[in-house]
Amino acid sequence: MSDTPPLPPTLADVAERAGVSRQTVSNAINSPQLLRPDTLSRVQDAIEELGYTPNRAARHLRTGSSRLIGLRMPAAQEYTANAAMDRFIHALVEASRTAGYHVLLFSGGQQVEGVRPDPLAGYDALLRSTAVDAFVVTDTYLGNPQAAWLSERRAPFVAFGRPWGDAAAAHPWVDVDGAAGVRAATEHVLDRGYERVAWLGWRPDFHLGEDRRSGWEQAMAARGGYDGALAVRTDDTVHAGMTAAAELLDGPRPDAFVCASDTLAIGVLHTLAQRGLYPGRDIGVVGFDDSQVAQVVPPGLTSVRQPLEQAAIELVRALRALLAHEPYDGGGVLLAPTLAVRGSTAR
Amino acid sequence: MSDTPPLPPTLADVAERAGVSRQTVSNAINSPQLLRPDTLSRVQDAIEELGYTPNRAARHLRTGSSRLIGLRMPAAQEYTANAAMDRFIHALVEASRTAGYHVLLFSGGQQVEGVRPDPLAGYDALLRSTAVDAFVVTDTYLGNPQAAWLSERRAPFVAFGRPWGDAAAAHPWVDVDGAAGVRAATEHVLDRGYERVAWLGWRPDFHLGEDRRSGWEQAMAARGGYDGALAVRTDDTVHAGMTAAAELLDGPRPDAFVCASDTLAIGVLHTLAQRGLYPGRDIGVVGFDDSQVAQVVPPGLTSVRQPLEQAAIELVRALRALLAHEPYDGGGVLLAPTLAVRGSTAR
DNA sequence: ATGAAAGCGCTAACAG
DNA sequence: CTGTTAGCGCTTTCAT
């Protein structure tokens, strides 16, 4: 470990070995059709023998493209079941790789007690230093300034999440149809023989939550079972889910809960456990996100699963179009979720 | 969205505005002590006004440092409770940021059916293209070729995980003392009044698992309760945990389980649920990793928590020393885990 | 089809 | 303390 690593070979090294000029090597890599077959293979052999890979800094400096996509990494939320970030990041890394990109992670800076972290921190510096070619923005709730701010600076970005309520938004986006997922979940529960299906959702200031709620309402109305008293909106915590479930069970007596998140659904499971009720057999429960928690908690939590791998592929596709300066058609991509059925809806 | 974004300002722009040469601006950024206070503040004002940030590609090309740390992102393991990656990545991003680094994520390539993915894929290309300054390597089980391979090429890297059994390994590492964590967990269980404490671990070919097991053995022996029949080694799946727990309950009748992972502990909870036994009150259960699952599953799973934030800080510290070519003292950093106590060990 | 020259933005070395 | 010069490795004209 004492001496320094050998310097990687450069274009010039390859050129010398192949007996051609540096430009010819560059062409062999970037425009191979310009070379005569024999020259090309001679150069390729030299590249192979030397283990040559173009220097990214030089290429970046020259072409202006870093082949890096920026993604802001939010702090892991503990004591919730929102564990989808893992899967999304991996999917994005994979999808980026096939397009010749890597993912650069950054964070919004230290969480200071009482001070709301600046969601723009990080974006600006990366943009001005040309560290990334584009961003993938994940938290696009209404009022989040990122999209507007990035648009203003004409920074290339694609959002995972619709520009809720912002009709003026003019950036590409990919999202999952939560309403359809909840509708399918509600229909599944009704098909299983549960009748009084409650909705356990978020406070109405999130469009995302209201969208999901509409799926429940549609399914219930279509079967003639809609009852507004069966819908509750609360915070996205296990404790809030527990409390809301207890109140519903004491009031309008639902026999199933469709929830806006796995976190809320877990809250329901807590209340059932306290009352000696068994998920599935006694009360049906459905979550949203197909977290690891849903997958392993006894007896298995039925949950709406987002197609994150597909979403990542669509995001990268949109990014490539954006970076190739293809005209943006103004539309987004809406993907259909699936339902992972488990013990909590087994009667 | 039609015209191109304005080009970021360069050193020359700042120099012109401040009425100095480019080099002086560079000095103002990299060696401010060389400038006269008034010149410095004039340059700083110009930087501020123009919103200048050094171009990373140019800096990288010139200095040879990308200020990027490479981390391989493994695929999320579904149907397990091993959700610590999220937390670790965020911690690493945070720690890197304070040191002026960003994290570049890459993956080992597509998982092909039946073909074991090459753990070296990705490392080589990033190294030769000088895309990253160093790597953080996370899966350092014995027989994993990454460490040896990287050492051989003199690639700077730090491992999160000890070089188990490889006495020749000469790279910096940071790890968590699993044995101590399990020992504390076992003592906690004994203190709570459980007596026949079983060990539910992994197959013995992983040093990591044997290390954790030794913590259980030590604690049991110290209290005079050691019984080899109470130890089981199996695969790290929920199902294996279920089966092993059932067999133990039918055989040597333990009244508590200390497990090598939250995944196995969840398996125990499944078996308890099937038999109408209540975690904590009837049978104590402890997991390892303090996953989201442990945090939210009713009635809460007591679990050994790795200090990942601290680990990330130590990893970055080691990385900085390595990149500054400080002599490596040959030692590693071993961190003490904590125990998150929850309902599954409440009597 | 191949080669020569220029320059992306920055910093290290040196001159004033 | 400040300015000049050179060059990191690559790609993009433009000649040949």
XYZ file of C-alpha atoms (C1' of nucleotides) in Angstrom:
726
model
C 0.000 0.000 0.000
C 2.994 2.317 -0.027
C 3.553 3.368 -3.625
C 0.984 5.136 -5.712
C -1.308 3.346 -8.128
C -0.153 3.255 -11.743
C -1.585 6.072 -13.831
C -4.378 4.888 -16.079
C -3.511 4.828 -19.788
C -4.561 7.795 -21.921
C -5.620 8.185 -25.495
C -2.026 8.888 -26.415
C -0.873 5.586 -24.949
C -3.429 3.699 -26.972
C -2.552 5.678 -30.098
C 1.113 4.898 -29.749
C 0.482 1.230 -29.225
C -1.875 0.998 -32.193
C 0.379 3.120 -34.346
C -2.270 5.757 -35.088
C -2.969 9.289 -33.947
C -4.956 10.194 -30.843
C -7.914 11.387 -32.862
C -8.200 8.051 -34.542
C -8.493 6.380 -31.189
C -11.107 8.909 -30.169
C -12.993 8.156 -33.362
C -12.701 4.443 -32.769
C -14.592 4.999 -29.522
C -17.096 7.654 -30.505
C -17.573 7.210 -34.263
C -16.277 3.767 -35.156
C -17.976 3.877 -38.548
C -15.369 6.410 -39.639
C -12.540 3.893 -39.408
C -11.443 1.193 -41.773
C -12.261 -2.210 -40.275
C -8.637 -3.220 -39.929
C -7.627 0.039 -38.287
C -10.604 -0.209 -35.979
C -9.772 -3.669 -34.788
C -6.135 -2.745 -34.308
C -7.182 0.170 -32.130
C -9.695 -1.961 -30.245
C -7.004 -4.499 -29.519
C -4.764 -1.805 -28.122
C -7.620 -0.503 -25.958
C -8.247 -3.996 -24.687
C -4.605 -4.729 -23.960
C -4.054 -1.514 -22.091
C -7.377 -1.628 -20.278
C -8.137 1.850 -21.471
C -11.243 3.725 -20.363
C -11.742 7.364 -21.313
C -11.026 9.812 -18.525
C -14.356 11.145 -17.370
C -13.077 14.516 -16.231
C -11.533 15.282 -19.594
C -14.568 14.091 -21.445
C -16.834 16.063 -19.150
C -14.797 19.196 -19.566
C -14.747 18.877 -23.310
C -18.338 17.788 -23.955
C -20.009 19.579 -21.099
C -21.736 16.407 -20.003
C -20.916 14.678 -16.731
C -23.111 11.622 -17.405
C -24.278 12.006 -13.839
C -27.842 12.302 -12.581
C -28.411 14.047 -9.287
C -30.782 12.644 -6.709
C -31.446 14.135 -3.348
C -31.402 11.553 -0.595
C -33.915 12.319 2.116
C -33.292 11.109 5.642
C -34.700 7.663 6.284
C -37.951 7.957 8.148
C -37.809 5.787 11.162
C -40.800 4.352 12.970
C -42.749 4.272 9.733
C -43.165 1.646 7.054
C -42.189 3.906 4.177
C -39.255 1.897 2.982
C -39.670 2.322 -0.743
C -36.675 4.649 -1.206
C -34.262 1.752 -1.183
C -36.019 0.015 -4.001
C -36.460 3.217 -5.974
C -32.826 4.188 -5.728
C -31.664 0.797 -6.840
C -34.083 0.840 -9.737
C -32.863 4.272 -10.753
C -29.225 3.239 -10.567
C -29.988 0.233 -12.738
C -31.991 2.194 -15.283
C -29.351 4.908 -15.420
C -26.627 2.384 -15.997
C -28.247 1.083 -19.146
C -28.300 4.652 -20.423
C -24.661 5.243 -19.554
C -25.356 7.383 -16.509
C -24.474 7.154 -12.871
C -26.419 8.501 -9.932
C -24.914 11.164 -7.719
C -26.462 11.408 -4.282
C -26.599 14.586 -2.304
C -28.438 15.747 0.749
C -30.133 18.887 1.839
C -27.775 19.533 4.667
C -27.931 18.962 8.353
C -31.314 18.843 9.976
C -31.195 21.579 12.534
C -33.545 21.410 15.468
C -36.623 23.453 14.743
C -35.343 24.775 11.454
C -37.039 23.447 8.381
C -34.298 22.241 6.016
C -33.998 24.177 2.792
C -35.172 21.864 0.017
C -33.151 23.825 -2.515
C -29.847 23.406 -0.757
C -27.607 21.176 -2.778
C -29.350 21.634 -6.115
C -27.864 25.030 -6.690
C -24.257 24.104 -6.045
C -24.421 20.998 -8.212
C -26.006 22.926 -10.999
C -23.513 25.759 -11.019
C -20.527 23.479 -10.792
C -21.901 21.443 -13.710
C -21.540 18.359 -11.541
C -24.680 16.725 -12.879
C -26.453 16.784 -16.205
C -29.917 16.611 -14.701
C -31.911 15.876 -11.591
C -34.566 13.426 -10.625
C -36.898 15.167 -8.194
C -38.944 12.943 -5.939
C -41.009 15.022 -3.557
C -43.297 17.034 -5.724
C -46.031 17.865 -3.283
C -47.783 21.135 -3.958
C -45.912 24.061 -2.573
C -42.545 22.366 -2.876
C -40.416 25.005 -4.568
C -37.973 22.658 -6.244
C -39.781 22.183 -9.520
C -40.510 25.867 -9.980
C -37.013 26.827 -8.965
C -35.369 24.358 -11.299
C -37.653 25.327 -14.156
C -36.797 28.949 -13.643
C -33.100 28.255 -14.040
C -33.830 25.965 -16.958
C -32.194 23.122 -15.146
C -32.999 19.795 -16.764
C -35.020 17.623 -14.430
C -37.727 15.003 -14.380
C -40.134 14.575 -11.522
C -41.278 11.355 -9.955
C -44.696 12.590 -8.968
C -47.282 14.711 -10.706
C -47.220 18.514 -10.510
C -50.363 18.409 -8.392
C -52.527 21.406 -8.976
C -49.812 23.331 -10.731
C -51.239 23.672 -14.192
C -48.371 25.924 -15.203
C -45.786 23.220 -14.607
C -44.028 22.363 -17.829
C -41.621 19.623 -16.927
C -41.730 15.920 -17.714
C -42.997 13.673 -14.958
C -43.654 10.058 -14.145
C -46.125 8.971 -11.518
C -48.058 6.017 -10.234
C -51.842 6.016 -10.373
C -52.604 5.827 -6.681
C -56.347 6.207 -7.185
C -56.419 3.183 -9.463
C -54.348 1.225 -6.951
C -56.698 2.024 -4.084
C -59.737 1.348 -6.264
C -58.368 -2.096 -7.097
C -57.543 -2.671 -3.436
C -61.052 -1.703 -2.360
C -62.620 -3.913 -5.012
C -60.400 -6.769 -3.896
C -61.578 -6.350 -0.327
C -65.234 -6.193 -1.378
C -64.750 -9.269 -3.552
C -63.405 -11.099 -0.540
C -66.683 -10.529 1.221
C -65.877 -7.577 3.463
C -68.691 -5.070 3.329
C -68.118 -2.012 5.454
C -64.777 -0.889 4.093
C -63.260 2.142 5.813
C -60.768 4.606 4.353
C -57.841 5.617 6.502
C -56.050 8.474 4.804
C -53.969 11.584 5.199
C -54.974 15.093 6.003
C -56.576 16.690 2.970
C -53.798 19.179 2.263
C -51.932 16.575 0.263
C -53.271 16.050 -3.219
C -51.583 12.682 -3.209
C -53.718 11.518 -0.317
C -56.936 12.871 -1.789
C -56.155 11.151 -5.059
C -55.774 7.831 -3.298
C -58.940 8.459 -1.333
C -60.888 8.990 -4.548
C -60.102 5.409 -5.531
C -61.759 4.155 -2.396
C -64.754 6.433 -2.892
C -65.231 5.347 -6.499
C -65.094 1.664 -5.671
C -67.475 2.008 -2.738
C -69.928 4.136 -4.694
C -69.911 1.695 -7.585
C -70.967 -1.090 -5.228
C -73.484 1.068 -3.450
C -71.613 0.957 -0.169
C -70.292 4.489 0.067
C -70.593 6.051 3.496
C -68.680 9.188 4.320
C -68.600 8.227 7.998
C -66.259 5.392 7.076
C -63.547 7.802 5.926
C -60.988 9.257 8.302
C -58.065 11.537 7.576
C -55.132 11.771 9.932
C -51.352 12.022 10.199
C -49.102 9.457 8.568
C -47.909 7.770 11.727
C -48.435 4.372 13.299
C -49.961 5.998 16.347
C -52.441 8.041 14.336
C -53.454 4.869 12.499
C -53.992 3.083 15.800
C -56.146 5.839 17.181
C -58.204 6.278 14.044
C -58.798 2.539 13.764
C -59.948 2.383 17.379
C -62.389 5.223 16.840
C -63.797 3.690 13.697
C -64.215 0.300 15.346
C -66.058 1.957 18.237
C -68.203 4.046 15.885
C -69.334 2.991 12.429
C -67.896 -0.540 12.904
C -66.102 -1.215 9.622
C -65.041 -4.770 8.814
C -62.084 -3.715 6.671
C -59.609 -0.831 6.377
C -58.042 0.433 3.182
C -55.165 2.744 4.095
C -53.177 5.460 2.344
C -49.909 3.938 3.577
C -48.420 0.845 5.138
C -47.641 2.976 8.152
C -51.329 3.627 8.795
C -52.157 -0.006 8.079
C -49.637 -1.075 10.688
C -51.411 1.236 13.109
C -54.599 -0.687 12.376
C -52.799 -3.970 13.078
C -51.719 -2.625 16.454
C -55.303 -1.833 17.390
C -56.462 -5.240 16.224
C -53.754 -6.927 18.295
C -54.813 -4.941 21.359
C -58.404 -6.064 20.928
C -57.612 -9.667 20.197
C -58.884 -9.358 16.645
C -57.078 -11.260 13.920
C -56.186 -9.481 10.646
C -57.930 -11.064 7.695
C -60.170 -13.458 9.565
C -61.839 -10.744 11.635
C -60.961 -7.491 9.927
C -59.472 -6.924 6.467
C -56.529 -4.525 6.160
C -54.795 -3.096 3.074
C -51.755 -0.823 3.028
C -49.957 1.149 0.373
C -46.340 0.810 -0.784
C -45.623 -2.854 -0.302
C -42.883 -2.073 2.170
C -40.746 -4.731 3.779
C -42.983 -4.324 6.775
C -46.035 -5.322 4.740
C -44.136 -8.264 3.331
C -43.034 -9.797 6.612
C -45.437 -8.710 9.349
C -47.644 -11.603 10.473
C -49.914 -12.621 8.796
C -48.764 -10.565 5.806
C -50.218 -7.172 4.903
C -52.003 -6.859 1.579
C -50.610 -3.724 -0.042
C -50.612 -1.642 -3.200
C -47.240 -1.976 -4.876
C -45.756 0.805 -6.969
C -43.918 -0.303 -10.103
C -40.745 1.507 -9.124
C -38.513 -0.353 -11.565
C -40.750 0.689 -14.424
C -40.954 4.221 -13.060
C -37.165 4.443 -13.023
C -37.004 3.290 -16.623
C -39.545 5.912 -17.662
C -37.710 8.608 -15.727
C -34.461 7.807 -17.472
C -36.208 7.679 -20.802
C -37.641 11.152 -20.187
C -34.254 12.389 -19.042
C -32.563 11.203 -22.198
C -35.159 12.907 -24.345
C -34.740 16.069 -22.327
C -30.965 16.048 -22.603
C -31.160 15.317 -26.320
C -33.262 18.487 -26.565
C -36.163 16.592 -27.993
C -39.321 18.675 -27.823
C -41.308 17.965 -24.687
C -44.862 16.974 -25.532
C -46.254 18.304 -22.290
C -47.529 14.981 -21.044
C -46.522 12.798 -18.158
C -46.400 9.057 -17.730
C -48.883 7.456 -15.364
C -48.129 3.893 -14.335
C -50.524 1.338 -12.929
C -49.678 -0.173 -9.551
C -50.366 -3.782 -8.647
C -51.811 -5.370 -5.537
C -49.773 -7.730 -3.401
C -52.345 -9.919 -1.680
C -51.457 -11.406 1.697
C -52.991 -12.734 4.883
C -54.533 -9.471 6.068
C -57.315 -9.820 3.513
C -57.676 -13.613 3.721
C -60.950 -14.708 5.216
C -38.239 25.617 -21.642
C -37.102 26.379 -25.184
C -33.808 28.215 -24.969
C -30.736 26.816 -23.329
C -29.769 27.615 -19.776
C -27.290 30.454 -19.314
C -23.703 29.252 -19.111
C -22.356 29.345 -15.585
C -19.735 32.007 -14.921
C -16.075 31.002 -15.084
C -12.977 32.113 -13.277
C -12.343 34.603 -16.046
C -15.733 36.231 -15.540
C -15.064 36.673 -11.848
C -11.551 37.968 -12.525
C -12.820 40.566 -14.961
C -15.509 41.731 -12.593
C -13.107 41.974 -9.664
C -10.393 43.537 -11.804
C -7.804 40.889 -11.032
C -6.283 37.980 -12.875
C -7.764 34.528 -13.041
C -5.052 33.133 -10.836
C -5.919 35.548 -8.072
C -9.493 34.347 -8.111
C -8.267 30.770 -7.919
C -6.120 31.725 -4.959
C -9.015 33.480 -3.304
C -10.822 30.155 -3.354
C -8.019 27.705 -2.632
C -5.467 29.711 -0.696
C -7.195 32.838 0.606
C -4.349 33.549 3.010
C -2.217 34.547 0.050
C -4.409 37.559 -0.760
C -4.520 40.979 0.784
C -7.738 41.357 2.775
C -9.130 44.070 0.509
C -8.390 42.113 -2.654
C -9.885 39.039 -1.102
C -13.124 40.682 -0.187
C -13.366 42.318 -3.617
C -12.976 38.909 -5.235
C -15.418 37.322 -2.831
C -17.971 39.965 -3.659
C -17.580 39.250 -7.348
C -17.973 35.528 -6.699
C -21.097 36.208 -4.715
C -22.606 38.567 -7.272
C -22.001 36.224 -10.154
C -22.993 33.134 -8.247
C -19.749 31.494 -9.217
C -18.952 27.901 -8.328
C -15.824 26.227 -9.694
C -16.421 23.871 -12.575
C -15.955 20.381 -11.232
C -14.808 18.847 -14.473
C -12.012 21.341 -14.904
C -10.966 21.040 -11.321
C -11.084 17.280 -11.507
C -9.017 17.229 -14.680
C -6.443 19.525 -13.220
C -6.157 18.129 -9.709
C -6.893 14.499 -10.448
C -9.538 14.409 -7.749
C -13.208 14.000 -8.524
C -14.372 14.538 -4.937
C -16.637 11.577 -5.489
C -16.891 8.412 -3.414
C -18.159 5.280 -5.101
C -20.673 3.034 -3.390
C -22.128 -0.065 -4.888
C -25.869 -0.254 -4.405
C -27.058 -3.804 -3.903
C -30.561 -4.764 -4.899
C -33.068 -4.276 -2.117
C -33.813 -7.581 -0.484
C -37.514 -8.070 -0.410
C -39.371 -10.251 2.053
C -36.719 -9.643 4.667
C -36.336 -7.046 7.378
C -32.846 -5.954 6.345
C -33.659 -2.347 5.663
C -30.548 -0.731 7.041
C -29.112 0.248 3.652
C -31.339 3.282 3.466
C -30.106 4.633 6.733
C -26.500 3.822 5.941
C -26.569 5.532 2.574
C -28.085 8.656 3.994
C -25.530 8.704 6.774
C -22.728 8.296 4.273
C -24.054 11.068 2.064
C -24.249 13.350 5.078
C -20.781 12.484 6.344
C -19.302 12.855 2.877
C -20.883 16.238 2.436
C -19.145 17.648 5.462
C -15.862 16.484 3.940
C -16.648 18.024 0.565
C -17.464 14.767 -1.153
C -20.466 13.404 -2.945
C -21.533 9.793 -3.241
C -21.696 8.139 -6.628
C -23.904 5.080 -6.779
C -23.329 2.236 -9.145
C -24.628 -1.269 -9.461
C -23.189 -4.601 -10.308
C -25.210 -5.017 -13.413
C -28.322 -6.912 -14.250
C -29.116 -9.935 -12.173
C -29.284 -12.758 -14.654
C -31.281 -15.838 -13.755
C -29.002 -18.451 -12.293
C -25.842 -16.474 -12.905
C -24.155 -15.128 -9.836
C -23.536 -11.414 -10.434
C -19.916 -10.366 -10.684
C -19.134 -8.349 -7.563
C -16.274 -6.634 -9.357
C -18.342 -5.274 -12.197
C -18.574 -1.550 -11.950
C -15.525 -1.022 -9.752
C -13.106 -1.480 -12.593
C -14.696 0.949 -15.002
C -15.048 3.669 -12.384
C -11.472 3.227 -11.322
C -9.976 3.382 -14.789
C -12.057 6.340 -15.833
C -10.997 8.163 -12.653
C -14.661 8.748 -11.928
C -14.264 8.334 -8.182
C -11.470 9.040 -5.729
C -12.221 6.050 -3.557
C -14.760 3.391 -2.703
C -16.688 2.405 0.353
C -17.058 -1.371 0.280
C -19.886 -2.811 2.309
C -20.072 -6.548 1.870
C -16.804 -7.849 3.200
C -17.738 -11.419 3.956
C -14.877 -13.846 3.667
C -14.271 -14.930 0.134
C -15.621 -11.736 -1.326
C -12.935 -10.773 -3.830
C -13.545 -7.031 -3.767
C -11.113 -6.099 -1.044
C -8.288 -8.217 -2.421
C -8.960 -7.038 -5.937
C -9.012 -3.373 -4.979
C -5.911 -3.739 -2.825
C -4.089 -5.344 -5.702
C -4.751 -2.370 -7.940
C -3.942 -0.021 -5.100
C -7.378 1.471 -5.362
C -8.200 3.583 -2.321
C -11.061 2.099 -0.365
C -12.394 1.680 3.119
C -14.477 -1.269 4.189
C -17.565 -1.225 6.341
C -17.019 -4.632 7.869
C -13.969 -6.397 9.210
C -11.678 -8.419 6.951
C -12.879 -11.610 8.646
C -10.216 -14.226 8.786
C -8.023 -12.464 6.277
C -4.997 -11.592 8.337
C -3.200 -10.330 5.256
C -5.769 -7.637 4.625
C -4.155 -4.230 4.903
C -6.936 -1.770 4.329
C -8.738 0.508 6.749
C -12.076 -0.708 8.016
C -14.908 0.278 10.284
C -17.236 -2.227 11.852
C -19.843 -2.679 14.539
C -19.184 -5.023 17.412
C -21.970 -7.514 16.836
C -20.815 -9.829 19.609
C -21.063 -7.031 22.143
C -24.498 -6.117 20.826
C -25.791 -9.650 21.158
C -24.178 -10.029 24.553
C -25.973 -6.912 25.775
C -29.210 -8.152 24.223
C -28.894 -11.524 25.941
C -28.111 -9.895 29.268
C -31.108 -7.626 28.846
C -33.334 -10.628 28.263
C -31.934 -12.463 31.271
C -32.377 -9.343 33.389
C -36.001 -9.247 32.374
C -36.472 -12.665 33.910
C -36.379 -14.909 30.885
C -34.238 -17.941 31.627
C -33.945 -20.330 28.734
C -32.669 -18.007 26.058
C -32.221 -19.559 22.617
C -29.884 -18.381 19.863
C -31.264 -18.223 16.356
C -28.385 -17.586 13.981
C -26.982 -18.062 10.533
C -25.177 -20.952 9.026
C -21.649 -21.087 10.376
C -19.901 -20.224 7.131
C -20.338 -16.540 7.881
C -17.887 -15.160 10.367
C -20.305 -12.354 10.999
C -22.921 -14.779 12.277
C -20.472 -16.696 14.441
C -19.253 -13.460 15.946
C -22.774 -12.497 16.924
C -23.395 -15.970 18.276
C -20.358 -15.694 20.540
C -22.033 -12.765 22.307
C -24.980 -14.984 23.196
C -22.710 -17.795 24.318
C -20.642 -15.507 26.523
C -23.655 -13.987 28.229
C -25.288 -17.358 28.809
C -22.098 -18.929 30.115
C -21.511 -16.025 32.487
C -24.931 -16.607 34.020
C -24.499 -20.347 34.073
C -27.299 -20.936 31.610
C -25.397 -22.018 28.545
C -26.926 -24.965 26.712
C -25.783 -25.820 23.217
C -29.165 -27.349 22.436
C -30.646 -23.853 22.599
C -28.610 -22.700 19.600
C -29.818 -23.134 16.039
C -28.217 -22.025 12.806
C -30.239 -21.585 9.670
C -30.812 -19.431 6.589
C -31.563 -15.747 6.925
C -35.203 -15.888 5.876
C -38.490 -15.373 7.654
C -39.507 -18.906 6.835
C -36.324 -20.426 8.233
C -36.863 -18.412 11.410
C -40.412 -19.707 11.692
C -39.360 -23.295 11.276
C -36.430 -23.076 13.658
C -38.540 -21.372 16.306
C -41.188 -24.072 16.023
C -38.615 -26.801 16.424
C -37.044 -25.154 19.435
C -40.419 -24.630 21.103
C -41.230 -28.285 20.551
C -37.824 -29.397 21.803
C -35.740 -27.634 24.436
C -38.593 -25.169 25.171
C -36.832 -21.805 25.353
C -38.687 -18.832 26.813
C -36.808 -16.274 24.747
C -35.080 -15.981 21.373
C -32.103 -13.809 20.573
C -31.696 -13.673 16.798
C -28.904 -12.787 14.374
C -31.281 -10.595 12.350
C -34.662 -8.929 12.445
C -35.650 -11.228 9.613
C -35.191 -14.308 11.797
C -36.882 -12.571 14.717
C -39.891 -11.869 12.519
C -39.958 -15.567 11.725
C -40.204 -16.218 15.453
C -43.097 -13.770 15.722
C -44.914 -15.680 12.981
C -44.589 -18.923 14.899
C -45.749 -17.264 18.111
C -48.777 -15.822 16.323
C -49.657 -19.239 14.938
C -49.546 -20.750 18.394
C -51.442 -17.994 20.119
C -48.381 -16.950 22.102
C -47.823 -13.263 22.758
C -44.342 -11.759 22.211
C -42.912 -10.391 25.425
C -45.545 -11.664 27.806
C -45.103 -15.315 26.829
C -41.841 -15.446 24.918
C -39.098 -12.827 24.659
C -37.737 -11.979 21.212
C -34.762 -9.854 20.162
C -33.684 -9.048 16.610
C -30.664 -7.382 15.077
C -30.523 -4.225 12.928
C -33.366 -2.149 14.305
C -35.104 -2.175 10.954
C -38.334 -0.352 10.295
C -40.009 -3.702 10.718
C -38.679 -4.019 14.272
C -39.796 -0.467 14.985
C -43.402 -0.829 13.913
C -44.420 -4.477 14.151
C -46.807 -5.050 17.083
C -45.876 -5.058 19.941
C -42.467 -3.672 18.886
C -39.405 -5.839 18.404
C -36.457 -5.261 20.698
C -33.407 -5.067 18.447
C -29.690 -4.347 18.364
C -29.142 -1.045 16.592
C -25.978 -0.353 14.624
C -24.598 3.172 14.950
C -24.609 3.739 11.206
C -24.306 7.504 11.407
C -21.168 7.154 13.480
C -19.887 4.418 11.179
C -20.298 6.722 8.193
C -18.375 9.452 9.952
C -15.537 7.057 10.741
C -15.512 5.751 7.188
C -15.176 9.241 5.787
C -12.505 10.062 8.310
C -10.524 7.003 7.232
C -11.074 7.892 3.599
C -9.704 11.382 4.083
C -6.616 10.045 5.800
C -6.160 7.544 3.004
C -6.502 10.149 0.283
C -4.181 12.490 2.107
C -1.639 9.641 1.978
C -1.369 9.555 5.708
C 0.298 6.342 6.831
C -2.223 3.647 7.679
C -1.722 2.360 11.178
C -3.104 -1.071 10.386
C -5.996 -0.856 12.774
C -9.714 -0.716 12.283
C -12.475 1.055 14.140
C -14.935 -1.053 16.096
C -18.110 0.690 17.191
C -20.487 -0.332 19.955
C -24.110 -0.919 19.012
C -27.036 -0.009 21.236
C -30.174 -1.884 22.150
C -33.604 -0.573 21.221
C -35.933 -2.072 23.794
C -39.562 -2.659 22.815
C -42.580 -4.769 23.616
C -41.150 -8.095 22.538
C -39.065 -8.260 25.706
C -41.629 -6.671 28.045
C -42.993 -9.059 30.579
C -9.829 7.538 -43.596
C -6.474 9.834 -40.873
C -3.803 13.762 -38.800
C -2.966 18.644 -36.927
C -4.490 22.294 -34.043
C -7.395 24.414 -30.698
C -9.520 24.848 -26.384
C -13.053 23.323 -22.530
C -11.912 25.704 -17.003
C -8.977 25.067 -13.789
C -4.536 25.082 -10.765
C 0.692 24.385 -10.085
C 4.911 26.513 -10.891
C 7.231 30.348 -11.468
C 8.233 35.403 -12.554
C 7.597 39.941 -11.373
C 0.977 39.616 -3.148
C -0.295 39.371 -8.154
C 0.146 38.044 -13.105
C 1.885 34.927 -16.848
C 2.473 30.470 -18.752
C 1.590 25.742 -19.353
C -1.001 21.657 -19.499
C -4.367 17.956 -17.313
C -7.144 14.309 -21.468
C -10.395 14.671 -24.321
C -13.360 15.931 -28.639
C -14.365 19.077 -32.446
C -13.414 21.526 -36.358
C -10.774 21.555 -40.384
C -7.040 19.966 -43.536
C -4.976 16.469 -45.929
